[in-house]
């Protein structure tokens, strides 16, 4: 079954054609990062305008690369929520137009489910599995007992992980988006600065990153006021060490408690090299297989939406014409 999938929830316009939820026939991503860099973050109104400008071009490219015509497609999947409303509407209206013109079923996909199913592009899921969802807007530990069954065990009480990376990077002025930049800096530094590893209560699967974010920013200000030199690679390494330690220790605890057969990492922060390395070590100790998406499927893309849409279609879930 071939699904044409559309993603436009934030600052990437992406269209993919995915067969049977796994075989990515084409996946075109147009990113607006260079545009939003000028403002230090995503500007919703500008994002929607660029989606409108690019979406037909991205559709053409995705079809060209696949050597398929819309007539060859069985259904259209589209990110319906959550996201920037103006941006989402561009993708949804494109999907609806195609479905009406070509009489295809429309499958509405939740963006976070898409991030989780980016892992299905790599390997079959074995249940129960535990998903650590870490993106710019979400930080959650999710237990899945079957396809498309999501039980949220815990989530962030304040900042999402990606958001904390981006905010820290903005204050210390290292660029946008902060995640990949701080990740690279961290690999060049040592975690020498003491920062809080906030784990909340022992039994909680919730997270909190705003205290850590503030601690990093305060340290930066303190050194600035004293006109002392702070080693920014070491600061990035200390910040990342705290983030990764908290994420991994809660994942380990949940993986043991729920006796899961697989652990997966989903969302933009799944690209973090420190997180991938430490989680692999922890899962090796527990002898639990870890799945991580390929780097290109960690941040927003339509291939992951195509994978999730396939399972929704099989379950006849959220489909209409
Ligand atoms: O999943 P995504 O593309 O968009 C959302 O759905 O939010 O995630 C984007 C987030 C940004 O906050 C970005 O800084 C973060 O993912 N990110 C990273 C890395 N690559 C992207 N964070 C830490 N390390 C990375 N290597
Ligand atoms: Zn995303």
Short mmCIF file of C-alpha atoms and ligand atoms in Angstrom, two decimals:
data_model
loop_
_atom_site.label_atom_id
_atom_site.label_comp_id
_atom_site.label_asym_id
_atom_site.label_seq_id
_atom_site.Cartn_x
_atom_site.Cartn_y
_atom_site.Cartn_z
CA UNK A 1 0.00 0.00 0.00
CA UNK A 2 1.43 3.38 -1.04
CA UNK A 3 0.70 6.42 1.09
CA UNK A 4 1.50 9.98 0.12
CA UNK A 5 2.31 11.71 3.41
CA UNK A 6 2.41 15.42 4.17
CA UNK A 7 4.07 17.20 7.12
CA UNK A 8 3.87 20.96 7.67
CA UNK A 9 3.33 21.37 11.42
CA UNK A 10 6.26 23.67 12.15
CA UNK A 11 9.12 24.88 9.92
CA UNK A 12 9.64 21.95 7.56
CA UNK A 13 7.52 21.40 4.46
CA UNK A 14 7.82 17.73 3.66
CA UNK A 15 6.10 15.20 1.40
CA UNK A 16 6.97 11.52 1.18
CA UNK A 17 5.68 8.40 -0.50
CA UNK A 18 5.95 5.37 1.76
CA UNK A 19 5.02 1.80 0.93
CA UNK A 20 3.58 -0.48 3.64
CA UNK A 21 4.74 1.86 6.41
CA UNK A 22 8.40 1.05 5.84
CA UNK A 23 9.71 1.44 2.30
CA UNK A 24 10.45 5.13 1.75
CA UNK A 25 10.08 5.62 -2.01
CA UNK A 26 10.69 9.36 -1.76
CA UNK A 27 10.98 11.90 1.06
CA UNK A 28 11.46 15.56 0.20
CA UNK A 29 12.08 18.02 3.04
CA UNK A 30 12.24 21.75 2.54
CA UNK A 31 13.48 23.33 5.78
CA UNK A 32 12.96 26.95 6.74
CA UNK A 33 15.71 26.92 9.38
CA UNK A 34 17.82 29.53 7.58
CA UNK A 35 14.87 31.92 7.47
CA UNK A 36 13.93 31.57 11.17
CA UNK A 37 17.59 31.75 12.22
CA UNK A 38 17.37 35.50 11.63
CA UNK A 39 14.77 35.75 14.44
CA UNK A 40 16.29 33.19 16.83
CA UNK A 41 13.18 30.98 16.66
CA UNK A 42 10.22 29.99 14.51
CA UNK A 43 7.91 32.89 13.59
CA UNK A 44 4.50 31.27 12.97
CA UNK A 45 3.19 33.75 10.38
CA UNK A 46 6.40 33.52 8.33
CA UNK A 47 6.34 29.73 8.60
CA UNK A 48 2.81 29.48 7.13
CA UNK A 49 3.69 31.76 4.23
CA UNK A 50 6.70 29.67 3.30
CA UNK A 51 4.69 26.45 3.48
CA UNK A 52 2.22 27.96 0.99
CA UNK A 53 5.07 29.01 -1.29
CA UNK A 54 6.87 25.67 -1.26
CA UNK A 55 4.28 22.94 -0.90
CA UNK A 56 3.44 22.43 -4.59
CA UNK A 57 7.14 22.35 -5.45
CA UNK A 58 7.76 19.77 -2.70
CA UNK A 59 4.81 17.69 -3.98
CA UNK A 60 6.17 17.77 -7.54
CA UNK A 61 9.62 16.74 -6.34
CA UNK A 62 8.29 13.88 -4.20
CA UNK A 63 6.30 12.50 -7.16
CA UNK A 64 9.19 12.96 -9.59
CA UNK A 65 11.65 11.14 -7.31
CA UNK A 66 9.20 8.28 -6.87
CA UNK A 67 8.41 7.92 -10.59
CA UNK A 68 4.77 7.63 -9.54
CA UNK A 69 1.62 9.59 -10.35
CA UNK A 70 -0.99 10.58 -7.80
CA UNK A 71 -3.28 7.96 -9.40
CA UNK A 72 -0.83 5.26 -8.20
CA UNK A 73 -1.22 6.33 -4.57
CA UNK A 74 -3.67 4.45 -2.30
CA UNK A 75 -4.23 7.09 0.40
CA UNK A 76 -3.02 10.46 1.69
CA UNK A 77 -1.71 10.89 5.25
CA UNK A 78 -1.30 14.30 6.80
CA UNK A 79 -0.16 15.75 10.12
CA UNK A 80 -3.36 17.13 11.66
CA UNK A 81 -2.08 18.07 15.16
CA UNK A 82 -0.28 19.30 17.25
CA UNK A 83 1.58 22.19 15.66
CA UNK A 84 1.33 25.80 14.48
CA UNK A 85 -2.24 26.20 13.28
CA UNK A 86 -1.47 28.24 10.16
CA UNK A 87 1.27 25.81 9.15
CA UNK A 88 -0.89 22.73 9.77
CA UNK A 89 -3.67 24.20 7.62
CA UNK A 90 -1.41 24.37 4.57
CA UNK A 91 -0.67 20.64 4.75
CA UNK A 92 -4.25 19.67 5.62
CA UNK A 93 -5.75 21.69 2.77
CA UNK A 94 -3.24 20.26 0.32
CA UNK A 95 -4.12 16.74 1.49
CA UNK A 96 -7.88 17.39 1.29
CA UNK A 97 -7.59 18.85 -2.19
CA UNK A 98 -5.68 15.80 -3.46
CA UNK A 99 -8.20 13.46 -1.82
CA UNK A 100 -11.20 15.24 -3.32
CA UNK A 101 -9.70 15.47 -6.80
CA UNK A 102 -8.46 11.88 -6.94
CA UNK A 103 -11.02 10.24 -4.65
CA UNK A 104 -8.49 8.92 -2.11
CA UNK A 105 -8.94 8.28 1.62
CA UNK A 106 -7.51 10.91 3.95
CA UNK A 107 -5.65 9.76 7.08
CA UNK A 108 -5.12 12.32 9.84
CA UNK A 109 -1.94 11.69 11.81
CA UNK A 110 -0.79 13.04 15.17
CA UNK A 111 2.69 14.53 14.77
CA UNK A 112 4.09 12.83 17.88
CA UNK A 113 2.80 9.45 16.71
CA UNK A 114 4.70 10.19 13.51
CA UNK A 115 7.94 10.73 15.48
CA UNK A 116 7.39 7.41 17.26
CA UNK A 117 6.77 5.60 13.96
CA UNK A 118 10.03 7.01 12.49
CA UNK A 119 11.46 4.02 14.37
CA UNK A 120 9.23 1.60 12.45
CA UNK A 121 11.10 2.69 9.30
CA UNK A 122 14.08 0.90 10.91
CA UNK A 123 12.59 -2.19 12.52
CA UNK A 124 9.37 -4.02 13.47
CA UNK A 125 7.92 -3.07 16.82
CA UNK A 126 7.80 -5.71 19.55
CA UNK A 127 5.39 -4.96 22.40
CA UNK A 128 5.30 -3.83 25.11
CA UNK A 129 7.70 -1.10 24.09
CA UNK A 130 8.78 2.10 25.74
CA UNK A 131 9.15 5.31 23.72
CA UNK A 132 11.14 8.27 24.95
CA UNK A 133 9.68 11.20 23.02
CA UNK A 134 12.02 14.20 23.00
CA UNK A 135 11.32 17.08 20.64
CA UNK A 136 11.09 20.86 20.56
CA UNK A 137 7.58 20.78 22.01
CA UNK A 138 7.32 17.44 23.85
CA UNK A 139 9.13 15.33 26.42
CA UNK A 140 7.27 12.16 27.36
CA UNK A 141 7.77 8.55 28.33
CA UNK A 142 5.15 6.51 26.50
CA UNK A 143 4.26 2.85 26.99
CA UNK A 144 2.88 1.02 23.94
CA UNK A 145 1.21 -2.36 24.36
CA UNK A 146 0.18 -2.51 20.70
CA UNK A 147 0.29 -0.43 17.53
CA UNK A 148 -1.22 3.01 18.07
CA UNK A 149 -1.89 2.39 21.78
CA UNK A 150 -0.16 5.09 23.76
CA UNK A 151 -0.07 5.35 27.55
CA UNK A 152 1.79 8.43 28.78
CA UNK A 153 3.75 7.42 31.90
CA UNK A 154 5.23 10.86 32.47
CA UNK A 155 5.92 14.16 30.76
CA UNK A 156 7.66 17.46 31.28
CA UNK A 157 6.09 19.81 33.79
CA UNK A 158 7.69 22.84 32.10
CA UNK A 159 10.17 23.06 29.19
CA UNK A 160 10.53 20.35 26.58
CA UNK A 161 14.11 19.13 26.16
CA UNK A 162 14.56 20.63 22.67
CA UNK A 163 13.09 23.89 23.93
CA UNK A 164 15.65 23.97 26.80
CA UNK A 165 18.48 23.40 24.29
CA UNK A 166 17.19 26.18 22.04
CA UNK A 167 16.71 28.65 24.94
CA UNK A 168 20.15 27.99 26.42
CA UNK A 169 21.75 28.38 22.98
CA UNK A 170 19.97 31.69 22.44
CA UNK A 171 21.19 33.16 25.76
CA UNK A 172 24.79 32.03 25.31
CA UNK A 173 24.55 33.20 21.68
CA UNK A 174 25.83 30.13 19.90
CA UNK A 175 23.15 30.01 17.17
CA UNK A 176 19.87 28.40 16.15
CA UNK A 177 18.60 25.72 16.42
CA UNK A 178 20.43 25.15 19.69
CA UNK A 179 20.18 21.34 19.90
CA UNK A 180 22.64 20.28 17.20
CA UNK A 181 25.04 23.15 18.02
CA UNK A 182 25.22 22.41 21.76
CA UNK A 183 25.45 18.68 21.01
CA UNK A 184 28.56 19.31 18.89
CA UNK A 185 30.06 21.65 21.50
CA UNK A 186 29.38 19.08 24.22
CA UNK A 187 31.45 16.51 22.33
CA UNK A 188 34.41 18.91 22.57
CA UNK A 189 34.03 19.66 26.29
CA UNK A 190 33.96 18.02 29.72
CA UNK A 191 31.05 18.08 32.20
CA UNK A 192 32.99 20.04 34.84
CA UNK A 193 30.35 22.58 35.93
CA UNK A 194 27.98 21.34 38.66
CA UNK A 195 24.40 21.63 37.41
CA UNK A 196 21.14 20.18 38.80
CA UNK A 197 20.11 16.74 37.51
CA UNK A 198 16.41 17.22 38.29
CA UNK A 199 14.74 13.83 38.76
CA UNK A 200 11.72 14.99 40.82
CA UNK A 201 10.45 12.24 43.12
CA UNK A 202 11.88 8.72 42.91
CA UNK A 203 8.60 7.25 41.65
CA UNK A 204 7.77 9.93 39.12
CA UNK A 205 8.20 9.59 35.36
CA UNK A 206 7.68 13.33 34.92
CA UNK A 207 10.48 15.66 33.91
CA UNK A 208 11.46 19.25 34.63
CA UNK A 209 14.08 21.13 32.63
CA UNK A 210 13.41 24.80 33.42
CA UNK A 211 15.55 24.73 36.61
CA UNK A 212 18.50 23.28 34.69
CA UNK A 213 18.00 25.82 31.89
CA UNK A 214 17.99 28.69 34.43
CA UNK A 215 21.08 27.30 36.19
CA UNK A 216 23.02 27.33 32.90
CA UNK A 217 21.84 30.83 32.05
CA UNK A 218 22.68 32.10 35.57
CA UNK A 219 26.18 30.65 35.36
CA UNK A 220 26.70 32.40 32.03
CA UNK A 221 25.54 35.74 33.51
CA UNK A 222 27.69 35.32 36.62
CA UNK A 223 30.83 34.81 34.57
CA UNK A 224 29.91 37.74 32.31
CA UNK A 225 29.49 40.06 35.31
CA UNK A 226 32.79 38.96 36.81
CA UNK A 227 34.37 39.25 33.37
CA UNK A 228 35.76 35.77 33.81
CA UNK A 229 36.04 33.32 30.98
CA UNK A 230 33.59 30.45 30.89
CA UNK A 231 34.52 27.43 28.79
CA UNK A 232 31.43 27.10 26.59
CA UNK A 233 32.24 23.61 25.36
CA UNK A 234 32.48 22.51 29.00
CA UNK A 235 29.23 24.32 29.76
CA UNK A 236 27.50 22.52 26.86
CA UNK A 237 28.95 19.19 28.07
CA UNK A 238 27.72 19.84 31.63
CA UNK A 239 24.23 20.78 30.40
CA UNK A 240 24.04 17.76 28.11
CA UNK A 241 25.30 15.46 30.83
CA UNK A 242 22.48 16.59 33.14
CA UNK A 243 19.82 16.22 30.41
CA UNK A 244 21.02 12.82 29.25
CA UNK A 245 21.40 11.49 32.80
CA UNK A 246 17.81 12.40 33.69
CA UNK A 247 16.36 11.06 30.42
CA UNK A 248 18.27 7.80 30.62
CA UNK A 249 17.69 7.07 34.30
CA UNK A 250 13.91 7.50 33.96
CA UNK A 251 13.87 5.40 30.79
CA UNK A 252 15.83 2.63 32.53
CA UNK A 253 13.45 2.65 35.50
CA UNK A 254 10.34 2.47 33.30
CA UNK A 255 11.86 -0.18 31.02
CA UNK A 256 12.46 -2.39 34.07
CA UNK A 257 9.12 -1.70 35.76
CA UNK A 258 7.08 -2.48 32.65
CA UNK A 259 9.32 -5.27 31.43
CA UNK A 260 9.47 -3.87 27.91
CA UNK A 261 10.83 -5.76 24.91
CA UNK A 262 12.13 -2.67 23.09
CA UNK A 263 13.05 0.93 23.82
CA UNK A 264 12.83 3.58 21.14
CA UNK A 265 13.80 7.26 21.03
CA UNK A 266 11.61 9.67 19.04
CA UNK A 267 11.65 13.37 18.08
CA UNK A 268 14.28 15.91 17.07
CA UNK A 269 16.41 15.36 20.20
CA UNK A 270 16.72 11.66 19.21
CA UNK A 271 19.49 13.01 16.94
CA UNK A 272 21.53 13.89 20.04
CA UNK A 273 24.76 11.92 19.94
CA UNK A 274 25.28 12.00 23.71
CA UNK A 275 21.76 10.66 24.34
CA UNK A 276 22.07 7.90 21.71
CA UNK A 277 25.43 6.74 23.10
CA UNK A 278 24.43 6.69 26.77
CA UNK A 279 21.05 5.07 26.08
CA UNK A 280 22.77 2.35 24.06
CA UNK A 281 25.08 1.65 27.03
CA UNK A 282 22.15 1.50 29.45
CA UNK A 283 20.09 -0.79 27.20
CA UNK A 284 23.08 -3.08 26.61
CA UNK A 285 23.31 -3.48 30.41
CA UNK A 286 19.60 -4.41 30.57
CA UNK A 287 19.81 -6.49 27.40
CA UNK A 288 16.89 -4.60 25.85
CA UNK A 289 17.07 -3.75 22.14
CA UNK A 290 17.21 -0.01 21.44
CA UNK A 291 15.85 1.45 18.19
CA UNK A 292 16.76 4.97 17.10
CA UNK A 293 15.71 6.58 13.83
CA UNK A 294 18.25 7.43 11.14
CA UNK A 295 19.40 11.03 11.63
CA UNK A 296 17.34 12.24 8.66
CA UNK A 297 14.15 10.85 10.23
CA UNK A 298 14.72 12.36 13.71
CA UNK A 299 13.67 15.92 12.93
CA UNK A 300 10.41 16.70 11.14
CA UNK A 301 9.82 14.75 7.93
CA UNK A 302 6.88 13.22 6.07
CA UNK A 303 8.28 9.67 5.86
CA UNK A 304 7.48 9.15 9.56
CA UNK A 305 3.92 10.43 8.95
CA UNK A 306 3.61 7.85 6.14
CA UNK A 307 4.63 5.08 8.54
CA UNK A 308 2.09 6.10 11.23
CA UNK A 309 -0.63 6.67 8.60
CA UNK A 310 -0.21 3.10 7.34
CA UNK A 311 -1.04 1.62 10.77
CA UNK A 312 -3.94 4.01 11.19
CA UNK A 313 -5.29 2.92 7.84
CA UNK A 314 -5.00 -0.75 8.83
CA UNK A 315 -6.95 0.01 12.02
CA UNK A 316 -9.40 2.15 10.02
CA UNK A 317 -8.55 4.88 12.48
CA UNK A 318 -9.16 8.56 11.72
CA UNK A 319 -9.70 8.02 8.01
CA UNK A 320 -12.21 9.81 5.83
CA UNK A 321 -12.55 11.06 2.27
O1 LIG B 1 11.00 17.01 16.30
P1 LIG B 1 11.48 18.33 15.90
O2 LIG B 1 12.09 18.49 14.52
O3 LIG B 1 10.34 19.38 15.99
C1 LIG B 1 9.33 19.29 16.95
O4 LIG B 1 8.39 18.49 16.72
O5 LIG B 1 9.49 19.97 17.98
O6 LIG B 1 12.52 18.77 17.01
C2 LIG B 1 13.21 19.97 16.94
C3 LIG B 1 14.01 20.09 18.22
C4 LIG B 1 14.69 21.45 18.34
O7 LIG B 1 14.44 21.93 19.65
C5 LIG B 1 16.16 21.12 18.14
O8 LIG B 1 17.03 22.00 18.85
C6 LIG B 1 16.23 19.71 18.69
O9 LIG B 1 15.05 19.10 18.23
N1 LIG B 1 17.40 18.96 18.19
C7 LIG B 1 18.39 18.52 19.00
C8 LIG B 1 19.36 17.93 18.16
N2 LIG B 1 18.91 18.01 16.86
C9 LIG B 1 17.71 18.66 16.91
N3 LIG B 1 18.54 18.59 20.33
C10 LIG B 1 19.65 18.06 20.87
N4 LIG B 1 20.63 17.49 20.12
C11 LIG B 1 20.53 17.39 18.78
N5 LIG B 1 21.51 16.82 18.06
ZN1 LIG B 2 8.52 17.23 15.37
#
